[in-house]
Coordinates of C-alpha atoms and ligand atoms in Angstrom, one line a residue:
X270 CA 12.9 -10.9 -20.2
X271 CA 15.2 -9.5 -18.1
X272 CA 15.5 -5.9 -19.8
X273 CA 11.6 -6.3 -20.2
X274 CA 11.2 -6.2 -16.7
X275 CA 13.7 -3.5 -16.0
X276 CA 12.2 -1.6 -18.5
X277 CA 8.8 -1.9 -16.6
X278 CA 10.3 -1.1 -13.5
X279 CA 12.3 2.5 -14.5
X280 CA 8.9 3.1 -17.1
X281 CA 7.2 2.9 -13.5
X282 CA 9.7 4.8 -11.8
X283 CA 9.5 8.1 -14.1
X284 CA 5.9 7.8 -14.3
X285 CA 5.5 8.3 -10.7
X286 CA 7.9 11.0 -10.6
X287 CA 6.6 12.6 -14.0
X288 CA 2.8 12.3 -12.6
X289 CA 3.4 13.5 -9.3
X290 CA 3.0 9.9 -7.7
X291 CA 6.0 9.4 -5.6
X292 CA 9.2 11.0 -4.9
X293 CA 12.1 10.3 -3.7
X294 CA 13.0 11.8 0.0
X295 CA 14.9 15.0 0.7
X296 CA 15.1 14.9 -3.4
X297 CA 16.7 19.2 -3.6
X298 CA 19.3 18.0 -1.3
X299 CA 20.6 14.8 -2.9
X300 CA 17.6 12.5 -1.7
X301 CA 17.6 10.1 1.8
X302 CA 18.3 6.5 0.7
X303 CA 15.4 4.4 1.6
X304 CA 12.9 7.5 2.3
X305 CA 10.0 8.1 -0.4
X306 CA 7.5 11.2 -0.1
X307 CA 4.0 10.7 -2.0
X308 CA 2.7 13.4 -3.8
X309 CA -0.9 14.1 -4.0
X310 CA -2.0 11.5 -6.7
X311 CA 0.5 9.1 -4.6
X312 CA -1.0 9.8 -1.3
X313 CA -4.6 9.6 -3.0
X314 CA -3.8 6.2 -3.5
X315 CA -2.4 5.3 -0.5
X316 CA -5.2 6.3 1.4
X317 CA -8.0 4.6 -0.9
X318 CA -5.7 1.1 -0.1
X319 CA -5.7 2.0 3.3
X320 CA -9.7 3.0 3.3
X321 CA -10.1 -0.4 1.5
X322 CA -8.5 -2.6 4.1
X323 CA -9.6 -0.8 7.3
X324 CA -12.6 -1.6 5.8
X325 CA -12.3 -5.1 5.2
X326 CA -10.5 -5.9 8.2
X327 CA -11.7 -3.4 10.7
X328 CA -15.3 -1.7 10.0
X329 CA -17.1 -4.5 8.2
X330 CA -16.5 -6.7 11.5
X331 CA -18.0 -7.2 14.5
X332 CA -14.5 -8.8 16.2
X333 CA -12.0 -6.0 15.9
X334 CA -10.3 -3.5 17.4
X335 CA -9.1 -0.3 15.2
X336 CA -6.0 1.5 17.3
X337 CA -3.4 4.1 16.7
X338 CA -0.5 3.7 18.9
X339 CA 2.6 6.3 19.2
X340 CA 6.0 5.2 17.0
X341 CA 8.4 6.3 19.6
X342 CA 8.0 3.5 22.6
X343 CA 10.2 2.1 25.1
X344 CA 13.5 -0.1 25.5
X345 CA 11.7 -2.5 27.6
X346 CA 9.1 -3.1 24.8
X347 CA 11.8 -4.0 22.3
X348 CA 13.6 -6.1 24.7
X349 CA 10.4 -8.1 25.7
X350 CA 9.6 -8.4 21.7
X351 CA 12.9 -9.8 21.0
X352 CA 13.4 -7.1 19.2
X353 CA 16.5 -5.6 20.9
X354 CA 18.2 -8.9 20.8
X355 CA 16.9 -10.3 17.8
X356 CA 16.1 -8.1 14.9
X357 CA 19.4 -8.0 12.9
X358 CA 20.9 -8.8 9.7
X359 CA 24.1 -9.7 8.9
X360 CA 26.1 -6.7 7.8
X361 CA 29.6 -6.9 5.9
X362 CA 31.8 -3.9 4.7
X363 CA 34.1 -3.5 2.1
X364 CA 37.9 -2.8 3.4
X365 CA 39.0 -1.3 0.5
X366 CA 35.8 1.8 -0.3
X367 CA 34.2 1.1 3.0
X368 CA 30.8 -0.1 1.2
X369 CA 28.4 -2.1 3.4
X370 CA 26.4 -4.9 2.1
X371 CA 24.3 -7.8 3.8
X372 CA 25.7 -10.9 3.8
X373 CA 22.9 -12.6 3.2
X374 CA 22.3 -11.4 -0.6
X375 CA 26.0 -11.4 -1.5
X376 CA 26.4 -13.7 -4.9
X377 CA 30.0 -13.6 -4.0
X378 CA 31.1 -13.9 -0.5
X379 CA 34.9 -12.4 -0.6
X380 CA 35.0 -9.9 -3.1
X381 CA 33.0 -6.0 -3.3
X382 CA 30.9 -6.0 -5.8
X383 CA 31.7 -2.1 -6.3
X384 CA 35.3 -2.0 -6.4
X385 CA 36.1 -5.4 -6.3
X386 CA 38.5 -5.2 -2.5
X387 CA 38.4 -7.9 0.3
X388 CA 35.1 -8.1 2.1
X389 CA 35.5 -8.2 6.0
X390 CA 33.8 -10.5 8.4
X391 CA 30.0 -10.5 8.5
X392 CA 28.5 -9.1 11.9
X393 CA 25.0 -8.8 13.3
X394 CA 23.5 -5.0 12.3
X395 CA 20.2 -4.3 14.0
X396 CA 17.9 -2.9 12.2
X397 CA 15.9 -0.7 14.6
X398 CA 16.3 3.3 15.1
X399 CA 17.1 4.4 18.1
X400 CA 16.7 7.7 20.0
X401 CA 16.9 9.3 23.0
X402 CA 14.1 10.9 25.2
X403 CA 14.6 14.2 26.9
X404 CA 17.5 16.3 27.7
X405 CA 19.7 13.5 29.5
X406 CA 21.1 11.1 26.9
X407 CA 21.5 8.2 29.2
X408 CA 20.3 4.6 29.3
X409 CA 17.5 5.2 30.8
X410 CA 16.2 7.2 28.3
X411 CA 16.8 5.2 25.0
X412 CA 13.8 4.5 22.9
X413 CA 13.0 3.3 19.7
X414 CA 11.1 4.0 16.6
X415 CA 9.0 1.1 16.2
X416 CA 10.2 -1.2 13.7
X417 CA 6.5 -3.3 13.5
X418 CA 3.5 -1.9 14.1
X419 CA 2.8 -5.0 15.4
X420 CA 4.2 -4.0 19.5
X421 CA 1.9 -0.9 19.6
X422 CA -0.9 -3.5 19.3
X423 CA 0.4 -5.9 22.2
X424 CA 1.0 -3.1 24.7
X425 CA -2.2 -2.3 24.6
X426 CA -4.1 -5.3 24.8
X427 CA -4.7 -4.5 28.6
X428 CA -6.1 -1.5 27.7
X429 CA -8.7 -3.3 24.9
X430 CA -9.7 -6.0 27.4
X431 CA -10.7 -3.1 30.4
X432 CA -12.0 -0.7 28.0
X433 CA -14.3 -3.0 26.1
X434 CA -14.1 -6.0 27.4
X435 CA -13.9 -8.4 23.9
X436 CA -14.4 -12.1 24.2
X437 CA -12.0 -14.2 22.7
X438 CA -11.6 -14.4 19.4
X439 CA -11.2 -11.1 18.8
X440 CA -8.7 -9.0 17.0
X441 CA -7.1 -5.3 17.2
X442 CA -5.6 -3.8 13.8
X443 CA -3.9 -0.8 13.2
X444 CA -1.9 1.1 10.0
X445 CA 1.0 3.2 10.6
X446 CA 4.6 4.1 10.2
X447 CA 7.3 1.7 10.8
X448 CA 11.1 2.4 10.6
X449 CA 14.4 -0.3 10.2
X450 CA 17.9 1.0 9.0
X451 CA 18.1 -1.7 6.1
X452 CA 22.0 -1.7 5.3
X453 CA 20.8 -1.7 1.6
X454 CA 17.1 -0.1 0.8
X455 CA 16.3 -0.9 -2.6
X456 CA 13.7 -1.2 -5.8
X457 CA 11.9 1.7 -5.4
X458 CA 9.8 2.0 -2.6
X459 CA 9.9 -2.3 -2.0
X460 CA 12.6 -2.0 0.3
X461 CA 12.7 1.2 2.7
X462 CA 13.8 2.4 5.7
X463 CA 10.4 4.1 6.4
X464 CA 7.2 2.4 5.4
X465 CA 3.8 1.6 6.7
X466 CA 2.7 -1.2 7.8
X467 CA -1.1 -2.7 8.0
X468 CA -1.6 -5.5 10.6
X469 CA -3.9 -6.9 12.8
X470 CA -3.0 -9.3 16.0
X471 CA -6.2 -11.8 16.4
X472 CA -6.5 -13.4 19.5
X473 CA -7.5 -17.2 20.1
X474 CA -7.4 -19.9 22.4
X475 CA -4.5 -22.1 21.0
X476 CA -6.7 -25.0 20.0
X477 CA -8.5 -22.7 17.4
X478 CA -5.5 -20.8 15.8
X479 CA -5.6 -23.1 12.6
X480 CA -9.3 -21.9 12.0
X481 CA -8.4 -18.5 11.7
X482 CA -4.6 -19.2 10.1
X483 CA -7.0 -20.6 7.2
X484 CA -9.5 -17.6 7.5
X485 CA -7.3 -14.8 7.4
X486 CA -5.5 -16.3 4.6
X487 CA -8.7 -16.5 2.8
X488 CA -9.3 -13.1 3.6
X489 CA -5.4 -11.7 2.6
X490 CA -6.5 -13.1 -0.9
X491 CA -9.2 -11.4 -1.3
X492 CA -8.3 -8.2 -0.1
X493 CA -5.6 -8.3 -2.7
X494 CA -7.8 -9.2 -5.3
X495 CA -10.2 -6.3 -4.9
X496 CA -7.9 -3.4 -5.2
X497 CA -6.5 -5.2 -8.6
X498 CA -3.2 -6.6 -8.0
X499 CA -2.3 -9.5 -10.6
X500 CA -3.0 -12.2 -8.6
X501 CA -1.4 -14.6 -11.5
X502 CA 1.4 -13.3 -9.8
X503 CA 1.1 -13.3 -6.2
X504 CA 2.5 -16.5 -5.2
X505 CA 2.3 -18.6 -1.6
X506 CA 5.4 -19.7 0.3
X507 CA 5.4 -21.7 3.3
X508 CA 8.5 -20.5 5.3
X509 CA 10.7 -23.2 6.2
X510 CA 11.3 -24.1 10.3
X511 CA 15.0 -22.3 10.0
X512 CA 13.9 -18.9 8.2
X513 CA 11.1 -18.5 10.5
X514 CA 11.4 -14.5 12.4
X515 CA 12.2 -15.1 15.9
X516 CA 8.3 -14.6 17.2
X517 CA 6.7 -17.1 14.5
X518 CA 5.7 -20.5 15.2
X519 CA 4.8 -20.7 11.3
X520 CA 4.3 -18.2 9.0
X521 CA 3.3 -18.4 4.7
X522 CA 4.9 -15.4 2.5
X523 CA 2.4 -14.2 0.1
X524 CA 5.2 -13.3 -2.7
X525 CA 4.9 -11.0 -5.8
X526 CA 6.8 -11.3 -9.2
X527 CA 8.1 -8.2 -9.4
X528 CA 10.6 -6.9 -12.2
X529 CA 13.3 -7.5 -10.2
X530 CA 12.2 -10.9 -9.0
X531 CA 9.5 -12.8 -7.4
X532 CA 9.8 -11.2 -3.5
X533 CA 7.9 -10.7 -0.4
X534 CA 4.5 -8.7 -0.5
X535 CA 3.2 -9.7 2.6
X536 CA 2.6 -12.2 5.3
X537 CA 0.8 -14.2 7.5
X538 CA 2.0 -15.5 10.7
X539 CA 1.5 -17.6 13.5
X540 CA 3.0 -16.0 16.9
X541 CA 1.9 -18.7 19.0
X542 CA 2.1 -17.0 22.9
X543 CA 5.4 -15.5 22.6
X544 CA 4.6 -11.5 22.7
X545 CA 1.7 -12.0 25.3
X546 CA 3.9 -13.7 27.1
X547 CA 6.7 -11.8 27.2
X548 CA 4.8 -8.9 28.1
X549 CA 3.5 -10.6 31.2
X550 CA -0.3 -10.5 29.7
X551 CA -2.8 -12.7 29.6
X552 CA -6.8 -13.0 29.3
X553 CA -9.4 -14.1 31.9
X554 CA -12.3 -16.3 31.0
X555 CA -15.3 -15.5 32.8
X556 CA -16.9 -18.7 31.8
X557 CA -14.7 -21.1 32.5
X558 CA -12.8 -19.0 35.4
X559 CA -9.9 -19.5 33.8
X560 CA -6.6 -17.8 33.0
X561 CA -4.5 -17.7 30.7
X562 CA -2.6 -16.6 27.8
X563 CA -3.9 -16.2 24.2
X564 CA -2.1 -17.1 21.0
X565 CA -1.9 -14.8 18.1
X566 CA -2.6 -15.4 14.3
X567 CA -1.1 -11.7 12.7
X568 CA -1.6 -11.3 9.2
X569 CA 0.7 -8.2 8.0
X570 CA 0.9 -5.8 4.7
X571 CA 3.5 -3.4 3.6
X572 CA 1.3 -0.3 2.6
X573 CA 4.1 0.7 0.4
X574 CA 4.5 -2.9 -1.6
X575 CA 1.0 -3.0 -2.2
X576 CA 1.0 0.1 -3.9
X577 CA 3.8 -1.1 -6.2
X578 CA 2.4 -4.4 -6.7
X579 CA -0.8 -2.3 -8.0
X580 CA 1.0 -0.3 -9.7
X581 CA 2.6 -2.9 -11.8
X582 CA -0.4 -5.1 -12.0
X583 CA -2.2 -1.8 -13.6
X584 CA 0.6 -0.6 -15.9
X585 CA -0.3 -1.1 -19.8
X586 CA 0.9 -0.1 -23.4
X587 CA -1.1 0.1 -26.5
X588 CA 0.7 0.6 -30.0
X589 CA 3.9 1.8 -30.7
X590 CA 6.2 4.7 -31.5
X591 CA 4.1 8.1 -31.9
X592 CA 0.5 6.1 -30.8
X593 CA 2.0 4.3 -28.1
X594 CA -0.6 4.5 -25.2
X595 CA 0.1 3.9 -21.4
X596 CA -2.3 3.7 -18.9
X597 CA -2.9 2.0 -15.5
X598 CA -5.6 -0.2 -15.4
X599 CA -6.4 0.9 -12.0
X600 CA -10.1 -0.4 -10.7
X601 CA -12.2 2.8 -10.3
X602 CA -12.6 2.0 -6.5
X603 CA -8.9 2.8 -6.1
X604 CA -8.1 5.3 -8.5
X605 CA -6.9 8.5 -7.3
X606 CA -9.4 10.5 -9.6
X607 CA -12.1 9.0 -10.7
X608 CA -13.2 11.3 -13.6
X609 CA -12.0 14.0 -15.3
X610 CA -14.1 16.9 -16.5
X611 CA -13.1 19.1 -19.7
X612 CA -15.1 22.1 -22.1
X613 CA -13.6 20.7 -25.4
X614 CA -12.1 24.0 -25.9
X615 CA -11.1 26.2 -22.8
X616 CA -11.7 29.5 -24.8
X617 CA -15.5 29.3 -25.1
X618 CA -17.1 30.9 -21.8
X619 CA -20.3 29.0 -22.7
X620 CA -18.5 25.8 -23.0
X621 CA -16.1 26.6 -19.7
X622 CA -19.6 27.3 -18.1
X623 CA -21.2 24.4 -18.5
X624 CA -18.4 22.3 -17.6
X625 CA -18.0 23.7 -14.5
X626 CA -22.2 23.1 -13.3
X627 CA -21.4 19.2 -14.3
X628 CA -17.8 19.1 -12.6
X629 CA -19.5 21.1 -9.0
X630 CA -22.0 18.0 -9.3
X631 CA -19.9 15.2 -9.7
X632 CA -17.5 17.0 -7.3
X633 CA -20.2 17.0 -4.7
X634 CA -21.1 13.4 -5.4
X635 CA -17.7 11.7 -5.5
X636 CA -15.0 14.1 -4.7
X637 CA -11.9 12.6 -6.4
X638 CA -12.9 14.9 -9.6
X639 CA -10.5 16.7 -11.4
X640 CA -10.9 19.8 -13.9
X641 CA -8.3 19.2 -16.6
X642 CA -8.5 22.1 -19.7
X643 CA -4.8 22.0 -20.4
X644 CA -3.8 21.2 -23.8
X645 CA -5.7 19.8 -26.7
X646 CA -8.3 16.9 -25.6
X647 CA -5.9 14.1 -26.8
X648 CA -3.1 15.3 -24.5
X649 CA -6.0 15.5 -21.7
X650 CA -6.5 11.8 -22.4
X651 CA -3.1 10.8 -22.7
X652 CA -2.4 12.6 -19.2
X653 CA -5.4 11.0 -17.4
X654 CA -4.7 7.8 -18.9
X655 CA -1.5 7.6 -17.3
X656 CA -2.7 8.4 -13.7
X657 CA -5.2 6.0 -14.5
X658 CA -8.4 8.1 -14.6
X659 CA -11.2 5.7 -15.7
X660 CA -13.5 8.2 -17.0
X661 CA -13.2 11.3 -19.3
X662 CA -16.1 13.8 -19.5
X663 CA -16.2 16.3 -22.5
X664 CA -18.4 19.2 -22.3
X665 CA -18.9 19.8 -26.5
X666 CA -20.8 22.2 -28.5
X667 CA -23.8 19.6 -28.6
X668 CA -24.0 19.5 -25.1
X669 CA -25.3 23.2 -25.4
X670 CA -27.1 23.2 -28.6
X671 CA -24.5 25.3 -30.3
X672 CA -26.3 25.6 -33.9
X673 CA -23.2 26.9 -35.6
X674 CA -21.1 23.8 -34.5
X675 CA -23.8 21.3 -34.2
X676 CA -22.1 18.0 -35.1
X677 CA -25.4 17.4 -37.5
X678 CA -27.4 14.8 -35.4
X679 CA -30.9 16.3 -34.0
X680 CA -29.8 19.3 -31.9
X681 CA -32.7 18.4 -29.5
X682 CA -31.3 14.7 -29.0
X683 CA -28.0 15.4 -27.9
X684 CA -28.9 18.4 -25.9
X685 CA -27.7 18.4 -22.4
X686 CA -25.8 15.2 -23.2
X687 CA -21.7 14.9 -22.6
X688 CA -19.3 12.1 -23.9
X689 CA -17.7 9.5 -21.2
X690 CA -14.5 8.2 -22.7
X691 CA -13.6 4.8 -20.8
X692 CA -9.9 4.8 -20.2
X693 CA -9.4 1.3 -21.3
X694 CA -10.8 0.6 -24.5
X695 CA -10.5 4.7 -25.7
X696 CA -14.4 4.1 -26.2
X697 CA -16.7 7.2 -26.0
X698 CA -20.7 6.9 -25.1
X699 CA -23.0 9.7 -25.2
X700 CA -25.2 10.2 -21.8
X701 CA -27.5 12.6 -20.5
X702 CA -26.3 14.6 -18.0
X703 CA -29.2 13.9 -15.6
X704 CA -28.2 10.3 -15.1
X705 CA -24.5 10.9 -15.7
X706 CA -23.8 10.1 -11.3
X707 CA -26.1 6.6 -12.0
X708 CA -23.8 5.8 -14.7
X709 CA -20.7 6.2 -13.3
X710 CA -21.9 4.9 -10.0
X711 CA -22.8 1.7 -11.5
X712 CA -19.3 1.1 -12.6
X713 CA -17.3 1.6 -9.6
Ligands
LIG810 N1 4.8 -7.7 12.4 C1 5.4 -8.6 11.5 C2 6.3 -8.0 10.5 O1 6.6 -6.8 10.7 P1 7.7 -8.5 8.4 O2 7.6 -9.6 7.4 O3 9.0 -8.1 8.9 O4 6.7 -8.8 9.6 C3 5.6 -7.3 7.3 O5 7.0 -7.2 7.7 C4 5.4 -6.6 6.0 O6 5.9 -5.2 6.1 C5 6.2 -7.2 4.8 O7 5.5 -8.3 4.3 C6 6.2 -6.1 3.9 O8 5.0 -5.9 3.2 C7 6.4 -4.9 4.8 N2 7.9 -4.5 4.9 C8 8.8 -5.1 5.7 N3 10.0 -4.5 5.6 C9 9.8 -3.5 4.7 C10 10.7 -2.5 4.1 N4 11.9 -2.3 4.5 N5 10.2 -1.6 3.2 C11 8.9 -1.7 2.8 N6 8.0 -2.6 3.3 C12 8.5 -3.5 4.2

């Protein structure tokens, strides 16, 4: 089982690097541990998962927020968050080859696990990245990349309530970059030291925040379900009292069995009062004439582990040795190209030109449409297959009435017809091209 899933995970690996999915950081000068870049296939993706839950979570509702805050922010933010204090893992080093490790996911305690010296004592690392602001490098000017987007959201919660003036419960959401210096970033992109993040921070009086825990969780589920992770293997964890993060009054991890074990995808946690309150914020009830401070129910994804936990949900093989077929079983809603246009041979103008007056249509109706003439039509599939294309469309010499290479069939019946080949069953239907945009916009 165990090579299995290793296998999986490197097959995943190279196909993202083969396909032009994801690569790793700074790669021509060695690479930058725990820095990925997305090519344009990867990014496609990224941004339909990100379309998907803005969607969901901001656009579809009447109750939230959508910001963009700036990475960089303040000292004083961290150090109201906790952050400055609080956000560290335990870091050991090797005395021998000077190897650093966290304590925390050491099997054995004493010993290097690379060159087998004496570990030293474990100390408190934090995690977040800081810079300096400006030409003076003192105190005063420290600042840090934002390790949650989470902070961006709280500082301006003055800024939603005078702007628009919500009534609680309402919620504010945004996706972005977030940065931490993991001692040791690992598994692809699962553990990095610059992801994204998408949360939302929804506000409630503190008598209701049990409604919404349970809606929000309701709501995480489903989101995952509809951009096709496995959700056989998404697993809930309630977070025990002593492994609760410094802000949460209770939090559930929504896990994932990856290859390399069954980990964190996201969460969902309850922040009680703490960051408002810190921040010296609160909310004022014109109703009731009241004052006072909301609590916060904040469910959170990693952009990055969702798009691995799709990717391994999608990832299939058909056969063996020569006709061994991979694919990704990506839903078409996701996929970074929807359909694939080809002339069955690129050497026949009248073939080439008919191709191209269906590819400028569907082009213009869906946009994630590629033109793919390179190499024989089996390799085309193969290729689209493994970026997880749903759907093939061959331009052939019966599309065109070609009377010398007429397949037999009634010339006038298949006229002006192409052939969809369905990326997961290899099946091919004939259409007309007049209702070709119906057909494929009935199965996305
Ligand atoms: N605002 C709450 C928060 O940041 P977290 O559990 O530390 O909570 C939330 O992070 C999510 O961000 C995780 O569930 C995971 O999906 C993602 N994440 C956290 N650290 C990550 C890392 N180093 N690399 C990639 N994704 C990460």
């Amino acid at each position: 089982m165990q090579n299995e899933q290793q296998a999986t995970m490197e097959k995943i690996i190279s196909l993202c690097k083969r396909r032009g999915f994801i690569f790793q950081g700074s790669e021509i000068y060695g690479g930058l541990a725990g820095t990925w870049d997305y090519g344009h296939l990867g990014g496609e993706l990224v941004s339909k998962l990100k379309d998907s839950w803005w969607k969901q979570f901001v656009t579809a509702r009447e109750d939230m927020y959508g910001i963009r805050a700036a990475i960089l922010m303040r000292n004083e933010v961290w150090e109201a968050s906790g952050h400055v204090a609080g956000f560290s893992d335990p870091l050991v080093e090797c005395t021998k080859c000077n190897h650093r490790f966290r304590a925390d996911q050491l099997e054995d305690k004493e010993k290097c696990a690379d060159c087998g010296g004496a570990l030293g004592d474990a100390r408190q690392f934090n995690m977040m990245f800081k810079t300096t602001i400006g030409a003076a490098e003192d105190s005063a000017s420290v600042a840090y990349l934002r390790p949650e987007t989470a902070q961006g959201i709280f500082v301006n919660f003055k800024n939603t309530l005078d702007a628009y003036h919500p009534k609680l419960p309402f919620g504010m959401a945004q996706i972005g970059k977030a940065f931490r210096n993991e001692i040791t970033p690992r598994d692809f992109i699962f553990r990095c030291r610059e992801f994204e993040q998408m949360e939302l921070e929804y506000f409630t009086e503190a008598s209701q925040w049990e409604t919404h825990f349970e809606h929000f969780r309701g709501e995480m589920l489903s989101w995952m379900e509809s951009v096709g992770i496995d959700m056989s293997h998404v697993h809930e964890l309630e977070v025990g009292k002593d492994d609760l993060a410094h802000y949460s009054k209770r939090t559930i991890d929504f896990e994932f069995d990856y290859p390399f074990g069954r980990k964190e995808l996201f969460g969902l946690a309850y922040r009680g009062d703490f960051d408002l309150t810190n921040h010296k914020l609160d909310y004022f009830d014109e109703a009731t004439g009241e004052r006072f401070v909301p609590h916060v129910i904040e469910p959170s994804f990693g952009v990055d582990r969702a798009l691995l936990a799709v990717l391994l949900s999608a990832y299939r093989e058909e056969g063996e040795g020569e006709n061994m077929r991979a694919y990704l079983k990506l839903k078409p809603s996701i996929a970074p190209v929807l359909c694939a246009v080809s002339p069955l041979l690129k050497n026949k103008p009248e073939l080439v030109e008919k191709a191209r007056t269906v590819f400028s249509m569907l082009k213009k109706e869906f946009g994630n449409v590629m033109w793919d003439d390179n190499g024989n039509i089996g390799k085309r599939y193969r290729r689209q297959d493994e970026i997880g294309t749903p759907f093939c469309i061959v331009i052939d010499f019966d599309t065109i009435g070609d009377p010398s290479n007429s397949s037999g069939q009634e010339k006038t019946e298949l006229l002006d017809t192409v052939t969809i080949r369905h990326r997961d069953s290899g099946e091919q239907e004939r259409v007309a091209i007049v209702e070709l945009v119906e057909k494929i916009k009935s199965q996305i």
